[in-house]
Tab-separated table of C-alpha atoms in Angstrom:
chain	number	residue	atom	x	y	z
A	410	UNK	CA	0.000	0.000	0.000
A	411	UNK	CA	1.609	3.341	-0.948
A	412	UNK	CA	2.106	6.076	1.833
A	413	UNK	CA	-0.055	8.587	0.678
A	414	UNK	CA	-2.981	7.992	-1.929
A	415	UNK	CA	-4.870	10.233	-4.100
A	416	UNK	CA	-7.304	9.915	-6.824
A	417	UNK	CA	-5.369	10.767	-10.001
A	418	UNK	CA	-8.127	12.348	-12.069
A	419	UNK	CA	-8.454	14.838	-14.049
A	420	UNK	CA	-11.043	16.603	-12.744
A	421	UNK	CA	-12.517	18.718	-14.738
A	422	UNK	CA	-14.934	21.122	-13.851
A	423	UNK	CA	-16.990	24.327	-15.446
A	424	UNK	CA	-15.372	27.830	-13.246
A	425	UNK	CA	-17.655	28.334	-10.188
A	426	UNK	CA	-18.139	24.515	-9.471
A	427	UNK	CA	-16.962	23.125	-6.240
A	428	UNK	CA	-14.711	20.386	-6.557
A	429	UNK	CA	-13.160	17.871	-3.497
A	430	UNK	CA	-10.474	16.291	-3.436
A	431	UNK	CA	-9.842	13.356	-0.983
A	432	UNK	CA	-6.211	11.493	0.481
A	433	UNK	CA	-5.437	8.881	2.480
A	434	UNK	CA	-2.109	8.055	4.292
A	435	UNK	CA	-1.044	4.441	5.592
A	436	UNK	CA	1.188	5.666	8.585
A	437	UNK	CA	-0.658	6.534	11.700
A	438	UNK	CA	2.744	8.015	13.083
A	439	UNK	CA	2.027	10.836	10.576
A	440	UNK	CA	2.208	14.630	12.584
A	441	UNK	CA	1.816	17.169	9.823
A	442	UNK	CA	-0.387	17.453	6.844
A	443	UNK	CA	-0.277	19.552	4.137
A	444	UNK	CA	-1.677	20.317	0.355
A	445	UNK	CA	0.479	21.714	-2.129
A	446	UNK	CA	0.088	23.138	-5.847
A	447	UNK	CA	2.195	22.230	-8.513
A	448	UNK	CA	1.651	24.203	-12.005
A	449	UNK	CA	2.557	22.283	-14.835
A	450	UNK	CA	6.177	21.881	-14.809
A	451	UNK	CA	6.654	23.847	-12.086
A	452	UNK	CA	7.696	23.398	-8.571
A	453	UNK	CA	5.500	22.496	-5.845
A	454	UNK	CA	4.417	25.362	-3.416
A	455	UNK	CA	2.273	25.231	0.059
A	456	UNK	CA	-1.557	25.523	-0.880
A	457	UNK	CA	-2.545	25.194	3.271
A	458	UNK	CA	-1.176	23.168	6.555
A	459	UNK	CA	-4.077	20.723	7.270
A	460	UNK	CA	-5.419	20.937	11.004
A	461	UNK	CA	-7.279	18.332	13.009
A	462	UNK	CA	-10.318	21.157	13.754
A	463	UNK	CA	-10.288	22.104	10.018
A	464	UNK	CA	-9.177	24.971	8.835
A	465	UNK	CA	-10.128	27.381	6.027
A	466	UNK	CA	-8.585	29.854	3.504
A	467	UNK	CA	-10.792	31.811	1.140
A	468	UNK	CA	-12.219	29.624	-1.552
A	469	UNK	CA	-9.815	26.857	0.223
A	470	UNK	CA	-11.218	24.164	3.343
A	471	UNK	CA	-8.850	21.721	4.320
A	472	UNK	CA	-9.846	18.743	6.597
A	473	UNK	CA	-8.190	15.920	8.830
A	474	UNK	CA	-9.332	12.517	9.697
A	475	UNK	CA	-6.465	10.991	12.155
A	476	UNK	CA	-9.189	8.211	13.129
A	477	UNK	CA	-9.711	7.299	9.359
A	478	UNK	CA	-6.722	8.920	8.117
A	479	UNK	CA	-8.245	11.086	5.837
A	480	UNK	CA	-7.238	14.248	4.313
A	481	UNK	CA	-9.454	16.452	2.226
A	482	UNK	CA	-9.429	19.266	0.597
A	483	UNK	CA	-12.511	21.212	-1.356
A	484	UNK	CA	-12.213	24.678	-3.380
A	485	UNK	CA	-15.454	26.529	-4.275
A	486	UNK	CA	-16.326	28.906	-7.177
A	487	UNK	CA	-13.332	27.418	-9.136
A	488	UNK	CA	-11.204	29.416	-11.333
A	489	UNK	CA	-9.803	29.096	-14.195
A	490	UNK	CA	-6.568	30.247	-12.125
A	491	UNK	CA	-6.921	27.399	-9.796
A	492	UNK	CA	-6.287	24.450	-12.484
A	493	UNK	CA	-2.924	23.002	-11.501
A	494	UNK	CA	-2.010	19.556	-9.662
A	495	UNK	CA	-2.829	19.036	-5.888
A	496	UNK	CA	-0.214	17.434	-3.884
A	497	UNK	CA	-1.605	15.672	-0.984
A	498	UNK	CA	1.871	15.569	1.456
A	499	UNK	CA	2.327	14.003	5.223
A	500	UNK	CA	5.437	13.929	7.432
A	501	UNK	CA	6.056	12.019	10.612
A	502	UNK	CA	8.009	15.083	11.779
A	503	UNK	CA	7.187	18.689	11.237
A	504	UNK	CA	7.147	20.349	8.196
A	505	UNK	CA	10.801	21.368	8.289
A	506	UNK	CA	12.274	17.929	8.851
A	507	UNK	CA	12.871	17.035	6.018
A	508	UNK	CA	11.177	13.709	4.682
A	509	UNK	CA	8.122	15.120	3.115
A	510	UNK	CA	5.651	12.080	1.915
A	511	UNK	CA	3.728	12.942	-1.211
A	512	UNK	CA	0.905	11.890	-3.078
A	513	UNK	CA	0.797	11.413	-6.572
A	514	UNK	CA	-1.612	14.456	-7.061
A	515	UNK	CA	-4.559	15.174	-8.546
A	516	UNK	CA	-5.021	17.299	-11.944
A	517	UNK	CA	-7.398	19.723	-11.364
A	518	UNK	CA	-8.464	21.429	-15.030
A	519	UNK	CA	-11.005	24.498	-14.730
A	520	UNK	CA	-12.805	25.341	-17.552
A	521	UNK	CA	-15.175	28.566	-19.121
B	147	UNK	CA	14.344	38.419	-1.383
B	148	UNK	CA	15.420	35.316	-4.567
B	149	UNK	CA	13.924	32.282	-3.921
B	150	UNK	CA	15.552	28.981	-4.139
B	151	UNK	CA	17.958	28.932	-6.684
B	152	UNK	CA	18.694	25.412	-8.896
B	153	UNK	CA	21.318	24.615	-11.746
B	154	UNK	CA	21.391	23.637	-14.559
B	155	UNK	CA	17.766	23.983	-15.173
B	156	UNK	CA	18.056	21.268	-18.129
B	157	UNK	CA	20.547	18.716	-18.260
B	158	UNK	CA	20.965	15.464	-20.570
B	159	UNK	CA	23.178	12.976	-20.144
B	160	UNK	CA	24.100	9.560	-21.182
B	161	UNK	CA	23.983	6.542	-19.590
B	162	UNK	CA	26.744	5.140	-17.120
B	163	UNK	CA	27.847	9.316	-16.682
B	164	UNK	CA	28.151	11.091	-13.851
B	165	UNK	CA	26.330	14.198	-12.777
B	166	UNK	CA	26.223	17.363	-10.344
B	167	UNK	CA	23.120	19.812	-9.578
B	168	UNK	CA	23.649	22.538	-7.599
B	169	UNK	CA	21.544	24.615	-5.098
B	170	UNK	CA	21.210	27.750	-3.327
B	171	UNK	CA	19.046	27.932	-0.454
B	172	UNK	CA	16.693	31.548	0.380
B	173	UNK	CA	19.055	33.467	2.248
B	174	UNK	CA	19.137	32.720	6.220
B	175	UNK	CA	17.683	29.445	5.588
B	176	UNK	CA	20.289	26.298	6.960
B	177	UNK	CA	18.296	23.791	5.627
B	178	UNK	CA	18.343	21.991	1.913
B	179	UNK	CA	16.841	18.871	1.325
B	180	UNK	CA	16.342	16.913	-2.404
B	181	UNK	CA	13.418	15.314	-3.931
B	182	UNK	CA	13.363	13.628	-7.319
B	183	UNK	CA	10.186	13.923	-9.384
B	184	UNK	CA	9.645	11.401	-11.952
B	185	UNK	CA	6.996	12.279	-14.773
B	186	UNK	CA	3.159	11.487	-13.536
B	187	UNK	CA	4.553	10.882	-9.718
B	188	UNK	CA	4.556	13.223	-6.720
B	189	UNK	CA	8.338	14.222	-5.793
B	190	UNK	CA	9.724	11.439	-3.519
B	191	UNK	CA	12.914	12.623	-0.556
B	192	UNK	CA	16.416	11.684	-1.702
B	193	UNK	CA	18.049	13.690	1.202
B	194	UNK	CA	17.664	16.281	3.601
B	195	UNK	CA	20.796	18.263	5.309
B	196	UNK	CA	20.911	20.750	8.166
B	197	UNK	CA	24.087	22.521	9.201
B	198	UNK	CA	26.266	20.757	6.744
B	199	UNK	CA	25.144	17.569	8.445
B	200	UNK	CA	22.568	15.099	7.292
B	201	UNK	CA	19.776	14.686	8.610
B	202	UNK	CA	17.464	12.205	6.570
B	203	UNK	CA	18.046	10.171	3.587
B	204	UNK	CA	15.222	8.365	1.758
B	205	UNK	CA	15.117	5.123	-0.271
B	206	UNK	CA	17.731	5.529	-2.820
B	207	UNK	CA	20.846	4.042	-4.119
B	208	UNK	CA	24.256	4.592	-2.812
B	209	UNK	CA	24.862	6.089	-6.432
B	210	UNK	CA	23.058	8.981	-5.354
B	211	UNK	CA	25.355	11.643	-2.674
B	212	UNK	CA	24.987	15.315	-1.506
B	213	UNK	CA	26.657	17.744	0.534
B	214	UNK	CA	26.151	21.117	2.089
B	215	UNK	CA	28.682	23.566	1.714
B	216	UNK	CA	29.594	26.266	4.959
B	217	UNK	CA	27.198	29.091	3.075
B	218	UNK	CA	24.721	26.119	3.104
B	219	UNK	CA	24.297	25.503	-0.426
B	220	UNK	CA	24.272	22.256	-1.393
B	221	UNK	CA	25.110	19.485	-4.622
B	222	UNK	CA	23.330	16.607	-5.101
B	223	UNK	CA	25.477	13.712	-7.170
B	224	UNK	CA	24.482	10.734	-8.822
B	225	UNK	CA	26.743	8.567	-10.423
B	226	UNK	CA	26.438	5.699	-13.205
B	227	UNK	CA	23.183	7.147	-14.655
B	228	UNK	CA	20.428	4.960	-15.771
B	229	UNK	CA	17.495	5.852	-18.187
B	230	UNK	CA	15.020	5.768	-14.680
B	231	UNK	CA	17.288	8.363	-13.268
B	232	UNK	CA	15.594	10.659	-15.593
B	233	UNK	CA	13.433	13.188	-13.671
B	234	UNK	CA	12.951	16.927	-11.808
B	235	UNK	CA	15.130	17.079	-9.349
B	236	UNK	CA	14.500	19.272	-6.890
B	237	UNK	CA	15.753	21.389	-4.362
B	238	UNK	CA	13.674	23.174	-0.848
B	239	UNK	CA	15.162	24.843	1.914
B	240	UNK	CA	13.652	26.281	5.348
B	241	UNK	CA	14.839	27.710	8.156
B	242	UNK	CA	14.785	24.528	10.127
B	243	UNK	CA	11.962	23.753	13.323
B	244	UNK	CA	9.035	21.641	13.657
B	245	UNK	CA	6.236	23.846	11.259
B	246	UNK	CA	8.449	25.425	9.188
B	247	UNK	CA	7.585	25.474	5.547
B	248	UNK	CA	9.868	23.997	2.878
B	249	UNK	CA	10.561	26.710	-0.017
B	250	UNK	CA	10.891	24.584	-3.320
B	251	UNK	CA	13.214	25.525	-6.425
B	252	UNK	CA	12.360	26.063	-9.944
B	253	UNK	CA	13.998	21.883	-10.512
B	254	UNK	CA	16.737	20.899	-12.893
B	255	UNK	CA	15.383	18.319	-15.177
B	256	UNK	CA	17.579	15.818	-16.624
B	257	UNK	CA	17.422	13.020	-18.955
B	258	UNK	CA	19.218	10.438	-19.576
B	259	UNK	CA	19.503	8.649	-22.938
């Protein structure tokens, strides 16, 4: 079983649709969550930490399931802007130390 | 403030060759680490160093080496290339402590033929 799972898609959605995006991870050791956004041949950069409570940004609500081991993440009124890959990541440590666990991500393709 | 600089950006080499990325972390961060991206994957941890020590190493051959220099930037070697060592490779720094955020690079991508 791989360490972190995601559903490959592509999604592809009309702009203003909300779209979810779901993760699980194998290692119930894991500490840190996060969901990152890679543009097409670009690097990866940090979309949102993932908290136990939930947390939100904007358009952006990130959720954690320690007892299932669930991470999800769900964007409303999509944007064109917003079509990229999501990066489901865990560590065992913090962020910082080193060791960051990906997914395989999920291509997220927003259209008019 | 320049982000995390890689180089080359592109790179091709032949199998069996040897070859040497380079990195520069942000400035004031003392931590580098190296992922390799292979095509349709998520980036998987070749190495992490802090302080010109390291500090992690994931699941990869001893072909593959790195080292941090004293103004913390860092090479990542890999030796006796094969075609599957074709990939983005790249480079994030941070600061170093338990939330900090790692800061990736733009990625040198290299094939091998």
């Amino acid at each position: 079983r791989k360490e972190v799972e995601q559903d490959p898609g592509p999604f592809n959605v009309p702009e203003g649709a909300t779209v979810a995006f779901n993760c699980t991870y194998s290692n119930s050791a894991s500490q840190s969550f996060f969901w990152y956004r890679q543009d097409c041949r670009k690097e990866p950069k940090l979309l949102m930490s993932v908290y136990s409570s939930g947390n939100e940004d904007g358009r952006f609500t990130a959720q954690l399931n320690r007892a299932s081991q669930y991470i999800s993440l769900l964007i409303r009124d999509s944007k064109l802007s917003d079509s990229a890959t999501y990066l489901c990541v865990v560590t065992i440590y913090g962020g910082s130390q080193g060791n960051l666990i990906f997914g395989k991500g999920t291509k997220l393709s927003v259209k008019p | 403030d320049a982000g995390v600089t890689q180089s080359p950006t592109h790179l091709i080499k032949t199998r069996g060759q040897q070859v040497t990325l380079r990195c520069s972390p942000i400035s004031g961060h003392k931590s580098v680490s190296w992922y390799q991206q292979v095509l349709g994957q998520g980036p998987q941890f070749i190495f992490q160093y802090y302080e010109k020590e390291e500090r992690g190493r994931g699941n990869f051959p001893d072909r593959f080496s790195a080292r941090q220099f004293p103004n913390y930037s860092s090479e990542l070697n890999v030796n006796a290339l094969l075609l599957g060592d074709s990939a983005l490779y790249l480079c994030a720094s941070n600061i170093w402590g338990e939330d900090d955020e790692q800061f990736f690079g733009p990625g040198t991508r290299l094939t091998v033929l």
